Amino acid sequence: MDQFPEMDDQSRTGIYLITRPQSLSVQSMLHYAQLISKPSDKPEFSKYDFGPEENLKVYGQLTPPVWDLTNITTKLTFLVGTGDYFSTVPDVTNLKERLVNAKQVEMKVIEKYGHTTMVLGVENYELMTDLVSELKSESQLY
């Protein structure tokens, strides 16, 4: 999942998996596949596509509705690694640009970090502690 596996402490994978069980349905995987198969020049966040007939029953239209990202008005901070195959810097940049009504949108790019490095990273402790402290100090929430 990561472009730079040397950044991850692979020996912690088993501990992570038994202490932080993650569930994922087949429908979630299919929805992800639907979303990433959209043309890269026209990305959109739409609800699950059941097919025209079922979409009509579920959504009242032939195609799944697209989520209106302009409804998001909160402050957001994205942490994205340059080695993440699933959540790439260009994808997060595109998302950031579409959140036009968000209170504030920041993107912190972390060099050589991949999808699992945020949890299994060799150099995580100081980096994550510093990031959380920085975000906390910028926020009104404690």
XYZ file of N, CA and C in Angstrom:
426
model
N 0.819 -1.204 0.000
C 0.000 0.000 0.000
C 0.861 1.266 0.000
N 2.129 1.115 0.317
C 2.987 2.281 0.441
C 4.137 2.211 -0.565
N 4.475 3.343 -1.112
C 5.561 3.427 -2.078
C 6.925 3.266 -1.408
N 7.020 3.598 -0.125
C 8.287 3.521 0.595
C 8.128 2.607 1.821
N 8.109 1.273 1.623
C 7.873 0.359 2.745
C 8.933 0.457 3.834
N 10.108 0.963 3.518
C 11.145 1.108 4.532
C 10.782 2.144 5.603
N 9.770 2.953 5.332
C 9.314 3.949 6.302
C 8.395 3.331 7.361
N 7.961 2.089 7.140
C 7.034 1.418 8.050
C 7.758 0.366 8.887
N 7.346 0.236 10.121
C 7.843 -0.817 10.997
C 6.924 -2.018 10.805
N 7.290 -2.887 9.874
C 6.455 -4.026 9.506
C 6.197 -4.955 10.686
N 7.101 -4.992 11.663
C 6.922 -5.888 12.806
C 5.713 -5.488 13.655
N 5.234 -4.244 13.519
C 4.078 -3.783 14.290
C 2.746 -4.082 13.603
N 2.788 -4.597 12.395
C 1.557 -4.852 11.639
C 0.626 -5.791 12.382
N 1.136 -6.902 12.871
C 0.299 -7.874 13.587
C -0.316 -7.284 14.837
N 0.466 -6.521 15.585
C -0.050 -5.876 16.801
C -1.161 -4.904 16.433
N -0.949 -4.129 15.396
C -1.963 -3.172 14.960
C -3.249 -3.893 14.565
N -3.107 -4.961 13.809
C -4.290 -5.665 13.311
C -5.101 -6.337 14.417
N -4.447 -6.824 15.472
C -5.214 -7.482 16.528
C -5.756 -6.499 17.558
N -5.197 -5.302 17.624
C -5.685 -4.328 18.607
C -6.600 -3.286 17.988
N -6.592 -3.157 16.709
C -7.421 -2.174 16.028
C -8.156 -2.848 14.872
N -9.075 -3.734 15.173
C -9.747 -4.442 14.071
C -10.494 -3.458 13.160
N -10.318 -3.663 11.902
C -10.967 -2.828 10.912
C -11.930 -3.680 10.101
N -13.136 -3.211 9.966
C -14.079 -3.951 9.131
C -14.243 -3.215 7.815
N -14.513 -3.971 6.793
C -14.713 -3.398 5.464
C -15.644 -4.334 4.712
N -16.769 -3.809 4.283
C -17.714 -4.654 3.566
C -17.332 -4.743 2.091
N -17.836 -5.771 1.456
C -17.622 -5.926 0.021
C -18.229 -4.732 -0.709
N -19.391 -4.266 -0.246
C -20.025 -3.114 -0.888
C -19.137 -1.876 -0.784
N -18.451 -1.703 0.333
C -17.530 -0.573 0.470
C -16.395 -0.669 -0.540
N -15.864 -1.880 -0.722
C -14.794 -2.066 -1.707
C -15.304 -1.795 -3.122
N -16.517 -2.265 -3.413
C -17.096 -2.015 -4.738
C -17.338 -0.520 -4.951
N -17.796 0.175 -3.919
C -18.029 1.614 -4.025
C -16.708 2.333 -4.289
N -15.662 1.934 -3.569
C -14.345 2.514 -3.801
C -13.923 2.282 -5.258
N -14.127 1.071 -5.762
C -13.779 0.764 -7.153
C -14.574 1.641 -8.119
N -15.852 1.869 -7.818
C -16.667 2.746 -8.669
C -16.087 4.166 -8.692
N -15.706 4.653 -7.532
C -15.206 6.027 -7.433
C -13.872 6.207 -8.148
N -12.957 5.243 -7.987
C -11.648 5.405 -8.618
C -11.659 5.092 -10.106
N -12.741 4.489 -10.596
C -12.807 4.191 -12.027
C -13.399 5.352 -12.831
N -13.807 6.400 -12.146
C -14.341 7.575 -12.848
C -13.192 8.261 -13.594
N -13.491 8.936 -14.688
C -12.430 9.631 -15.426
C -11.695 10.624 -14.523
N -10.367 10.605 -14.601
C -9.579 11.467 -13.715
C -9.783 12.948 -14.006
N -10.251 13.283 -15.209
C -10.505 14.693 -15.506
C -11.892 15.143 -15.019
N -12.713 14.187 -14.554
C -14.043 14.506 -14.035
C -14.331 13.716 -12.764
N -13.485 13.875 -11.738
C -13.744 13.110 -10.515
C -14.986 13.633 -9.809
N -15.716 12.715 -9.201
C -16.877 13.122 -8.422
C -17.091 12.135 -7.286
N -17.728 12.618 -6.232
C -18.065 11.777 -5.093
C -19.549 11.489 -5.164
N -19.867 10.291 -5.605
C -21.274 9.929 -5.717
C -21.586 8.777 -4.779
N -22.853 8.611 -4.514
C -23.295 7.499 -3.688
C -23.112 6.199 -4.467
N -23.322 5.096 -3.782
C -23.128 3.779 -4.384
C -24.034 3.600 -5.601
N -23.473 3.058 -6.680
C -24.217 2.820 -7.915
C -24.731 1.385 -7.932
N -26.043 1.236 -7.732
C -26.676 -0.087 -7.729
C -27.025 -0.559 -9.137
N -26.891 0.310 -10.132
C -27.363 0.042 -11.484
C -28.651 0.823 -11.686
N -28.982 1.163 -12.934
C -30.115 2.062 -13.204
C -31.438 1.666 -12.551
N -31.792 0.401 -12.658
C -33.096 -0.031 -12.132
C -33.166 0.118 -10.602
N -32.144 -0.356 -9.920
C -32.138 -0.270 -8.449
C -31.912 1.170 -7.976
N -31.099 1.931 -8.737
C -30.899 3.350 -8.390
C -32.229 4.086 -8.392
N -33.073 3.754 -9.363
C -34.386 4.393 -9.453
C -35.214 4.091 -8.204
N -35.138 2.856 -7.722
C -35.867 2.489 -6.507
C -35.287 3.178 -5.267
N -33.963 3.173 -5.162
C -33.297 3.684 -3.956
C -33.215 5.209 -3.941
N -32.809 5.800 -5.078
C -32.545 7.238 -5.126
C -33.607 8.047 -5.874
N -34.497 7.350 -6.603
C -35.498 8.067 -7.392
C -34.933 8.623 -8.685
N -33.774 8.127 -9.105
C -33.156 8.551 -10.370
C -32.289 7.402 -10.883
N -31.945 7.448 -12.166
C -31.225 6.349 -12.808
C -29.757 6.254 -12.380
N -29.179 7.379 -12.018
C -27.773 7.398 -11.606
C -27.678 7.791 -10.139
N -26.609 7.383 -9.482
C -26.484 7.747 -8.066
C -26.253 9.246 -7.905
N -26.823 9.838 -6.865
C -26.609 11.270 -6.641
C -25.154 11.568 -6.282
N -24.727 12.744 -6.653
C -23.378 13.214 -6.328
C -23.468 14.035 -5.052
N -22.543 13.789 -4.122
C -22.530 14.579 -2.894
C -22.094 15.997 -3.204
N -22.796 16.941 -2.645
C -22.492 18.347 -2.850
C -21.456 18.783 -1.814
N -20.208 18.864 -2.237
C -19.121 19.207 -1.321
C -19.180 20.662 -0.853
N -20.010 21.472 -1.506
C -20.140 22.856 -1.053
C -20.915 22.941 0.259
N -21.557 21.841 0.673
C -22.264 21.824 1.957
C -21.319 21.682 3.150
N -20.063 21.354 2.895
C -19.089 21.193 3.976
C -18.566 22.570 4.353
N -18.788 22.948 5.606
C -18.433 24.305 6.046
C -17.468 24.332 7.228
N -16.984 23.201 7.649
C -16.113 23.128 8.821
C -14.648 23.346 8.435
N -13.802 23.444 9.421
C -12.362 23.524 9.198
C -11.835 22.106 8.992
N -10.976 21.917 8.002
C -10.435 20.599 7.691
C -8.923 20.664 7.531
N -8.253 19.638 7.992
C -6.820 19.492 7.763
C -6.585 18.092 7.229
N -5.968 18.005 6.063
C -5.652 16.722 5.444
C -4.170 16.428 5.643
N -3.864 15.233 6.106
C -2.491 14.756 6.176
C -2.328 13.790 5.017
N -1.416 14.067 4.119
C -1.248 13.217 2.944
C 0.239 12.949 2.730
N 0.540 11.680 2.481
C 1.927 11.290 2.253
C 2.240 11.204 0.769
N 3.475 11.511 0.426
C 3.883 11.453 -0.981
C 4.026 10.014 -1.482
N 3.992 9.042 -0.564
C 4.106 7.643 -0.958
C 2.820 6.868 -0.812
N 1.688 7.555 -0.722
C 0.392 6.902 -0.531
C -0.230 6.600 -1.889
N -0.480 5.319 -2.153
C -1.104 4.926 -3.416
C -2.610 5.167 -3.427
N -3.244 5.209 -2.240
C -4.692 5.312 -2.166
C -5.197 6.744 -2.070
N -4.459 7.579 -1.421
C -4.858 8.971 -1.212
C -3.687 9.845 -1.646
N -3.625 10.137 -2.922
C -2.458 10.812 -3.494
C -2.527 12.322 -3.294
N -1.379 12.954 -3.392
C -1.321 14.413 -3.267
C -2.217 15.086 -4.321
N -2.175 14.669 -5.602
C -3.081 15.296 -6.582
C -4.563 15.098 -6.237
N -4.931 13.913 -5.738
C -6.334 13.663 -5.381
C -6.779 14.554 -4.227
N -5.942 14.673 -3.211
C -6.304 15.503 -2.059
C -6.316 16.979 -2.463
N -5.410 17.384 -3.338
C -5.404 18.758 -3.846
C -6.713 19.052 -4.577
N -7.153 18.096 -5.405
C -8.419 18.254 -6.121
C -9.578 18.391 -5.147
N -9.596 17.539 -4.129
C -10.654 17.611 -3.123
C -10.617 18.956 -2.406
N -9.437 19.369 -2.011
C -9.273 20.645 -1.301
C -9.844 21.802 -2.121
N -9.580 21.816 -3.407
C -10.058 22.888 -4.284
C -11.576 22.887 -4.433
N -12.209 21.752 -4.192
C -13.669 21.640 -4.344
C -14.429 21.985 -3.073
N -13.716 22.154 -1.976
C -14.346 22.480 -0.693
C -14.407 23.998 -0.530
N -15.133 24.630 -1.415
C -15.126 26.095 -1.508
C -15.787 26.797 -0.325
N -16.658 26.135 0.398
C -17.338 26.770 1.531
C -16.796 26.331 2.890
N -15.767 25.518 2.873
C -15.177 25.084 4.144
C -14.548 26.298 4.822
N -14.638 26.307 6.138
C -14.122 27.425 6.927
C -12.638 27.648 6.650
N -11.904 26.568 6.637
C -10.472 26.618 6.360
C -10.067 25.215 5.954
N -9.270 25.095 4.910
C -8.815 23.784 4.470
C -7.296 23.826 4.337
N -6.650 22.964 5.078
C -5.196 22.860 5.004
C -4.823 21.472 4.530
N -3.665 21.402 3.899
C -3.130 20.122 3.482
C -1.674 20.074 3.923
N -1.356 19.118 4.762
C 0.018 18.935 5.221
C 0.584 17.724 4.496
N 1.580 17.956 3.658
C 2.191 16.889 2.872
C 3.400 16.357 3.639
N 3.423 15.050 3.824
C 4.497 14.408 4.561
C 5.303 13.553 3.582
N 6.550 13.928 3.397
C 7.417 13.246 2.434
C 7.602 11.768 2.780
N 7.502 10.928 1.748
C 7.750 9.487 1.819
C 6.776 8.718 2.708
N 5.732 9.353 3.192
C 4.737 8.646 4.002
C 3.709 8.014 3.084
N 3.303 6.792 3.423
C 2.287 6.085 2.667
C 1.018 5.939 3.472
N 0.125 5.116 2.982
C -1.194 4.963 3.595
C -1.104 4.388 5.007
N -0.212 3.444 5.224
C -0.092 2.840 6.548
C 0.985 3.483 7.412
N 1.795 4.345 6.838
C 2.894 4.949 7.591
C 2.387 5.827 8.728
N 1.213 6.392 8.590
C 0.655 7.221 9.662
C 0.520 6.409 10.956
N 0.334 5.100 10.818
C 0.156 4.231 11.978
C 1.418 3.417 12.267
N 2.057 2.904 11.222
C 3.186 1.989 11.393
C 4.545 2.632 11.137
N 4.580 3.926 10.964
C 5.823 4.597 10.603
C 6.938 4.450 11.623
N 8.144 4.262 11.112
C 9.329 4.124 11.947
C 9.581 5.416 12.729
N 9.344 6.556 12.096
C 9.636 7.848 12.714
C 8.366 8.566 13.171
N 7.336 7.814 13.483
C 6.023 8.395 13.768
C 5.919 9.233 15.031
N 6.479 8.765 16.104
C 6.163 9.357 17.401
C 6.365 10.873 17.411
N 7.559 11.330 17.088
C 7.825 12.773 17.134
C 7.020 13.524 16.086
N 6.968 12.993 14.879
C 6.247 13.669 13.802
C 4.771 13.818 14.142
N 4.131 12.723 14.546
C 2.702 12.773 14.852
C 2.431 13.614 16.098
N 3.289 13.514 17.102
C 3.129 14.330 18.304
C 3.203 15.812 17.948
N 4.179 16.169 17.118
C 4.321 17.567 16.700
C 3.117 18.031 15.886
N 2.645 17.185 14.956
C 1.488 17.543 14.131
C 0.230 17.722 14.980
N -0.001 16.799 15.894
C -1.190 16.892 16.748
C -1.095 18.135 17.628
N 0.068 18.409 18.183
C 0.248 19.605 19.015
C 0.001 20.873 18.206
N 0.517 20.905 16.984
C 0.317 22.066 16.108
C -1.161 22.262 15.788
N -1.841 21.174 15.426
C -3.261 21.267 15.090
C -4.078 21.669 16.313
N -3.722 21.140 17.462
C -4.424 21.472 18.695
C -4.260 22.946 19.044
N -3.053 23.480 18.873
C -2.809 24.872 19.223
C -3.532 25.828 18.266
N -3.786 25.378 17.047
C -4.495 26.207 16.068
C -6.011 26.122 16.251
N -6.460 25.156 17.012
C -7.894 24.889 17.152
C -8.454 25.469 18.433
N -9.750 25.669 18.439
C -10.454 26.087 19.652
C -10.878 24.882 20.473
N -10.715 23.690 19.912
C -11.124 22.460 20.592
C -9.962 21.856 21.326
N -10.171 21.449 22.555
C -9.104 20.793 23.341
C -9.623 19.536 23.966
